[in-house]
Amino acid sequence: MYPLVLLHGFPFDSSMWDEVVDLLGEEGIPTIALDAPGFGFSEVPEGEPCLEDAADAVVATLDDLGIDRAVLAGLSMGGYIALATAQRHSSRLAGLALLDTKASADPEAARENRLRIAAEAPGAGSAVVADMVEKLLGETTRELDPDLVARHREMLAAAPVPGIVWAQRAMAARPDRMHVLEDLTVPGLVVRGTEDALATQEDAEAMVHAMQAHDGDAELVLIPAAGHMTATEDPEGTAEALAAFWRRCVG
């Protein structure tokens, strides 16, 4: 039985998935949440930052656990890592779920902003990402759930500087990987919060269209009243979408 492997967004760690993991566990779905390089218990690798190293680390963990194939799900930065994994290690995937992310490379302005954050982080610390909460969370969450907003502010404040620097530089260097989705031979899923200000509906539809390029099995699931952090804003809806997708992949 293939496990569901979860990859978190920037600048959090695998604990971002805790509520989703608990809900999937209640459904009997084997789930593993991994830390990206520089976050949680994962160290920053040597050399120039690149998402390919993160992808190789995912597969190395599967090897260590004796897992041949897995259903891979990544949110935001985790989606970028999942795409790199699909490109480099396609035979290890039993399914690919992309949440609140995109397959395209950064436009120049976004790339320059990432490099600016990476350059400022050693001096400014986690304050360099403090204002991200307004973009990460949907309007509904910001208006109706102050406790969740406060929780995200705390997580942003705890973001490790080495991870911030590594991830921003790695994401800035990532190429367009839409062609990876066009070549996908396993089921695909795209999940998007309807209030996501960072990953657009156009991005989501483009990924699904690419997954279906060769009559591929792919679908788009929208999470109402959620922003970029569907896993924390609506863990129930996110878990439901992932559970249904996992069953499709292993059934």
CSV table of C-alpha atoms in Angstrom, one decimal:
chain,number,residue,atom,x,y,z
A,1,MET,CA,0.0,0.0,0.0
A,2,TYR,CA,1.5,3.3,-1.1
A,3,PRO,CA,1.8,5.9,1.6
A,4,LEU,CA,0.8,9.6,1.2
A,5,VAL,CA,3.9,11.8,1.5
A,6,LEU,CA,3.2,15.5,2.4
A,7,LEU,CA,5.6,18.3,1.6
A,8,HIS,CA,5.0,21.6,3.4
A,9,GLY,CA,5.1,25.3,2.3
A,10,PHE,CA,7.5,28.1,3.0
A,11,PRO,CA,8.6,29.0,5.6
A,12,PHE,CA,7.0,26.3,7.8
A,13,ASP,CA,7.9,22.7,8.6
A,14,SER,CA,6.1,19.4,8.5
A,15,SER,CA,4.0,20.3,11.6
A,16,MET,CA,2.0,22.5,9.2
A,17,TRP,CA,0.2,19.2,8.2
A,18,ASP,CA,-0.6,18.0,11.8
A,19,GLU,CA,-4.3,18.4,11.6
A,20,VAL,CA,-4.5,16.9,8.1
A,21,VAL,CA,-2.3,14.0,9.2
A,22,ASP,CA,-4.6,13.3,12.1
A,23,LEU,CA,-7.7,13.3,9.9
A,24,LEU,CA,-6.1,11.0,7.3
A,25,GLY,CA,-5.0,8.7,10.1
A,26,GLU,CA,-8.6,8.4,11.2
A,27,GLU,CA,-9.3,7.2,7.6
A,28,GLY,CA,-6.6,4.6,7.9
A,29,ILE,CA,-4.4,6.3,5.3
A,30,PRO,CA,-0.6,5.8,5.9
A,31,THR,CA,0.8,9.3,5.8
A,32,ILE,CA,4.3,10.8,6.2
A,33,ALA,CA,5.0,14.5,6.5
A,34,LEU,CA,8.6,15.5,5.6
A,35,ASP,CA,10.7,18.6,6.5
A,36,ALA,CA,12.2,20.5,3.6
A,37,PRO,CA,15.9,21.3,3.7
A,38,GLY,CA,16.6,23.9,6.5
A,39,PHE,CA,13.3,23.4,8.2
A,40,GLY,CA,12.2,21.3,11.2
A,41,PHE,CA,14.7,18.5,11.6
A,42,SER,CA,16.2,18.8,8.1
A,43,GLU,CA,19.6,20.3,7.6
A,44,VAL,CA,20.6,22.7,4.8
A,45,PRO,CA,22.5,20.7,2.2
A,46,GLU,CA,25.9,21.9,0.9
A,47,GLY,CA,26.3,23.6,-2.4
A,48,GLU,CA,24.2,26.0,-4.4
A,49,PRO,CA,20.5,25.9,-3.2
A,50,CYS,CA,18.3,24.0,-5.6
A,51,LEU,CA,15.0,22.1,-5.4
A,52,GLU,CA,16.6,19.1,-7.0
A,53,ASP,CA,18.5,18.5,-3.8
A,54,ALA,CA,15.2,18.6,-1.9
A,55,ALA,CA,13.6,16.1,-4.4
A,56,ASP,CA,16.5,13.7,-4.0
A,57,ALA,CA,16.1,14.0,-0.2
A,58,VAL,CA,12.5,12.9,-0.5
A,59,VAL,CA,13.5,9.8,-2.4
A,60,ALA,CA,16.4,9.1,0.0
A,61,THR,CA,13.8,9.1,2.8
A,62,LEU,CA,11.6,6.7,0.9
A,63,ASP,CA,14.7,4.5,0.4
A,64,ASP,CA,15.5,4.6,4.1
A,65,LEU,CA,11.9,3.6,4.9
A,66,GLY,CA,11.9,0.8,2.4
A,67,ILE,CA,9.2,2.5,0.3
A,68,ASP,CA,9.2,1.8,-3.4
A,69,ARG,CA,6.4,4.2,-4.5
A,70,ALA,CA,4.3,6.9,-2.8
A,71,VAL,CA,1.5,9.3,-3.5
A,72,LEU,CA,3.2,12.7,-3.3
A,73,ALA,CA,1.4,15.9,-2.2
A,74,GLY,CA,3.1,19.3,-1.9
A,75,LEU,CA,1.7,22.7,-0.9
A,76,SER,CA,3.2,25.9,-2.3
A,77,MET,CA,7.0,25.3,-2.0
A,78,GLY,CA,6.2,21.7,-1.3
A,79,GLY,CA,4.5,21.6,-4.7
A,80,TYR,CA,7.7,22.9,-6.3
A,81,ILE,CA,9.6,20.1,-4.6
A,82,ALA,CA,7.0,17.5,-5.6
A,83,LEU,CA,7.4,18.7,-9.3
A,84,ALA,CA,11.1,18.3,-9.1
A,85,THR,CA,10.7,14.8,-7.6
A,86,ALA,CA,8.3,13.9,-10.4
A,87,GLN,CA,10.8,15.0,-13.0
A,88,ARG,CA,13.8,13.3,-11.5
A,89,HIS,CA,12.2,10.2,-10.0
A,90,SER,CA,9.0,9.6,-11.9
A,91,SER,CA,9.1,5.9,-11.2
A,92,ARG,CA,8.7,6.4,-7.5
A,93,LEU,CA,5.4,8.2,-7.8
A,94,ALA,CA,2.0,6.5,-7.6
A,95,GLY,CA,0.2,9.9,-7.8
A,96,LEU,CA,1.0,13.6,-7.7
A,97,ALA,CA,-1.1,16.2,-5.8
A,98,LEU,CA,-0.3,19.9,-6.1
A,99,LEU,CA,-1.9,22.3,-3.6
A,100,ASP,CA,-1.8,26.1,-3.8
A,101,THR,CA,1.2,26.1,-6.1
A,102,LYS,CA,2.2,26.6,-9.7
A,103,ALA,CA,4.4,24.7,-12.3
A,104,SER,CA,5.8,27.9,-13.9
A,105,ALA,CA,9.0,29.6,-13.0
A,106,ASP,CA,9.1,32.9,-11.2
A,107,PRO,CA,8.7,36.1,-13.3
A,108,GLU,CA,11.8,38.3,-12.9
A,109,ALA,CA,10.2,40.6,-10.3
A,110,ALA,CA,9.3,37.7,-8.1
A,111,ARG,CA,12.7,36.1,-8.5
A,112,GLU,CA,14.4,39.3,-7.5
A,113,ASN,CA,12.2,39.6,-4.5
A,114,ARG,CA,13.2,36.1,-3.4
A,115,LEU,CA,16.8,36.9,-3.7
A,116,ARG,CA,16.3,40.1,-1.7
A,117,ILE,CA,14.7,38.2,1.1
A,118,ALA,CA,17.5,35.7,1.1
A,119,ALA,CA,20.1,38.5,1.3
A,120,GLU,CA,18.3,40.3,4.1
A,121,ALA,CA,17.4,37.3,6.3
A,122,PRO,CA,20.8,36.9,7.9
A,123,GLY,CA,20.6,40.4,9.4
A,124,ALA,CA,16.9,40.8,9.8
A,125,GLY,CA,16.1,37.3,11.0
A,126,SER,CA,12.5,35.9,10.6
A,127,ALA,CA,11.2,39.5,10.5
A,128,VAL,CA,11.9,39.4,6.8
A,129,VAL,CA,8.9,37.1,6.3
A,130,ALA,CA,6.6,38.5,9.0
A,131,ASP,CA,4.3,40.3,6.6
A,132,MET,CA,3.6,37.2,4.6
A,133,VAL,CA,0.6,36.4,6.7
A,134,GLU,CA,-1.6,38.8,4.8
A,135,LYS,CA,-0.8,37.0,1.5
A,136,LEU,CA,-0.9,33.5,2.9
A,137,LEU,CA,-4.3,33.5,4.5
A,138,GLY,CA,-7.6,34.2,2.8
A,139,GLU,CA,-9.8,37.2,3.5
A,140,THR,CA,-12.3,35.0,5.3
A,141,THR,CA,-9.7,33.5,7.6
A,142,ARG,CA,-8.2,36.9,8.4
A,143,GLU,CA,-11.6,38.3,9.3
A,144,LEU,CA,-13.2,35.4,11.1
A,145,ASP,CA,-10.4,33.4,12.7
A,146,PRO,CA,-8.0,35.6,14.7
A,147,ASP,CA,-6.6,32.6,16.6
A,148,LEU,CA,-5.5,31.0,13.3
A,149,VAL,CA,-4.0,34.3,12.2
A,150,ALA,CA,-2.0,34.5,15.4
A,151,ARG,CA,-0.8,30.9,15.0
A,152,HIS,CA,0.6,31.7,11.6
A,153,ARG,CA,2.3,34.8,12.9
A,154,GLU,CA,3.9,32.7,15.5
A,155,MET,CA,5.0,30.1,12.9
A,156,LEU,CA,6.5,32.9,10.7
A,157,ALA,CA,8.3,34.3,13.7
A,158,ALA,CA,9.9,30.9,14.4
A,159,ALA,CA,11.1,30.4,10.8
A,160,PRO,CA,14.8,29.5,10.8
A,161,VAL,CA,17.1,31.8,8.9
A,162,PRO,CA,19.2,29.1,7.2
A,163,GLY,CA,16.0,27.6,5.9
A,164,ILE,CA,14.7,31.0,4.7
A,165,VAL,CA,17.9,31.7,2.8
A,166,TRP,CA,18.2,28.2,1.3
A,167,ALA,CA,14.5,28.0,0.2
A,168,GLN,CA,14.3,31.5,-1.3
A,169,ARG,CA,17.4,31.0,-3.4
A,170,ALA,CA,16.3,27.5,-4.4
A,171,MET,CA,12.8,28.7,-5.4
A,172,ALA,CA,14.3,31.6,-7.3
A,173,ALA,CA,16.4,29.2,-9.4
A,174,ARG,CA,13.6,26.8,-10.3
A,175,PRO,CA,12.7,26.3,-14.0
A,176,ASP,CA,9.3,26.0,-15.5
A,177,ARG,CA,8.1,22.4,-15.0
A,178,MET,CA,4.8,22.4,-16.9
A,179,HIS,CA,6.2,19.8,-19.3
A,180,VAL,CA,6.6,17.5,-16.3
A,181,LEU,CA,2.9,17.5,-15.9
A,182,GLU,CA,2.3,16.9,-19.6
A,183,ASP,CA,4.5,13.8,-19.2
A,184,LEU,CA,2.8,12.6,-16.0
A,185,THR,CA,1.7,8.9,-16.2
A,186,VAL,CA,0.1,8.7,-12.7
A,187,PRO,CA,-3.1,10.3,-11.4
A,188,GLY,CA,-2.9,14.0,-10.7
A,189,LEU,CA,-4.7,16.4,-8.4
A,190,VAL,CA,-4.7,20.2,-8.1
A,191,VAL,CA,-6.1,21.8,-5.0
A,192,ARG,CA,-6.7,25.5,-4.7
A,193,GLY,CA,-8.2,27.8,-2.0
A,194,THR,CA,-10.7,30.1,-3.7
A,195,GLU,CA,-9.2,33.1,-1.9
A,196,ASP,CA,-5.6,32.2,-2.7
A,197,ALA,CA,-3.8,35.5,-3.7
A,198,LEU,CA,-0.5,33.8,-4.6
A,199,ALA,CA,-1.5,30.8,-6.8
A,200,THR,CA,-4.3,31.9,-9.2
A,201,GLN,CA,-7.2,30.0,-10.7
A,202,GLU,CA,-5.4,30.3,-14.0
A,203,ASP,CA,-2.4,28.6,-12.6
A,204,ALA,CA,-4.5,25.8,-11.2
A,205,GLU,CA,-6.4,25.2,-14.5
A,206,ALA,CA,-3.2,25.3,-16.5
A,207,MET,CA,-1.7,22.5,-14.4
A,208,VAL,CA,-4.8,20.3,-14.7
A,209,HIS,CA,-4.9,20.9,-18.4
A,210,ALA,CA,-1.2,19.9,-18.7
A,211,MET,CA,-1.9,16.7,-16.6
A,212,GLN,CA,-4.7,15.8,-19.0
A,213,ALA,CA,-2.5,16.4,-22.1
A,214,HIS,CA,-2.3,12.7,-23.0
A,215,ASP,CA,-5.7,11.7,-21.6
A,216,GLY,CA,-4.3,11.8,-18.1
A,217,ASP,CA,-6.3,11.2,-14.9
A,218,ALA,CA,-6.5,14.6,-13.3
A,219,GLU,CA,-8.9,16.9,-11.5
A,220,LEU,CA,-9.2,20.3,-9.8
A,221,VAL,CA,-10.6,20.6,-6.3
A,222,LEU,CA,-11.5,24.1,-4.9
A,223,ILE,CA,-11.5,24.7,-1.2
A,224,PRO,CA,-14.1,27.5,-0.5
A,225,ALA,CA,-13.2,30.5,1.7
A,226,ALA,CA,-9.5,29.4,2.0
A,227,GLY,CA,-6.4,31.2,0.9
A,228,HIS,CA,-2.9,29.9,0.1
A,229,MET,CA,-2.8,27.7,3.3
A,230,THR,CA,-5.6,25.3,2.6
A,231,ALA,CA,-4.0,22.7,4.9
A,232,THR,CA,-4.3,24.9,7.9
A,233,GLU,CA,-7.3,27.1,6.9
A,234,ASP,CA,-9.5,24.1,6.1
A,235,PRO,CA,-7.8,20.9,7.2
A,236,GLU,CA,-11.1,18.9,6.9
A,237,GLY,CA,-11.6,19.9,3.3
A,238,THR,CA,-8.0,19.4,2.4
A,239,ALA,CA,-7.9,15.9,4.1
A,240,GLU,CA,-11.1,15.0,2.3
A,241,ALA,CA,-9.6,15.9,-1.1
A,242,LEU,CA,-6.4,14.1,-0.4
A,243,ALA,CA,-8.1,11.0,1.0
A,244,ALA,CA,-10.3,10.7,-2.1
A,245,PHE,CA,-7.2,11.1,-4.3
A,246,TRP,CA,-5.1,8.6,-2.4
A,247,ARG,CA,-7.9,6.0,-2.8
A,248,ARG,CA,-8.0,6.7,-6.5
A,249,CYS,CA,-4.2,6.1,-6.8
A,250,VAL,CA,-4.1,2.9,-4.8
A,251,GLY,CA,-7.4,1.5,-5.9
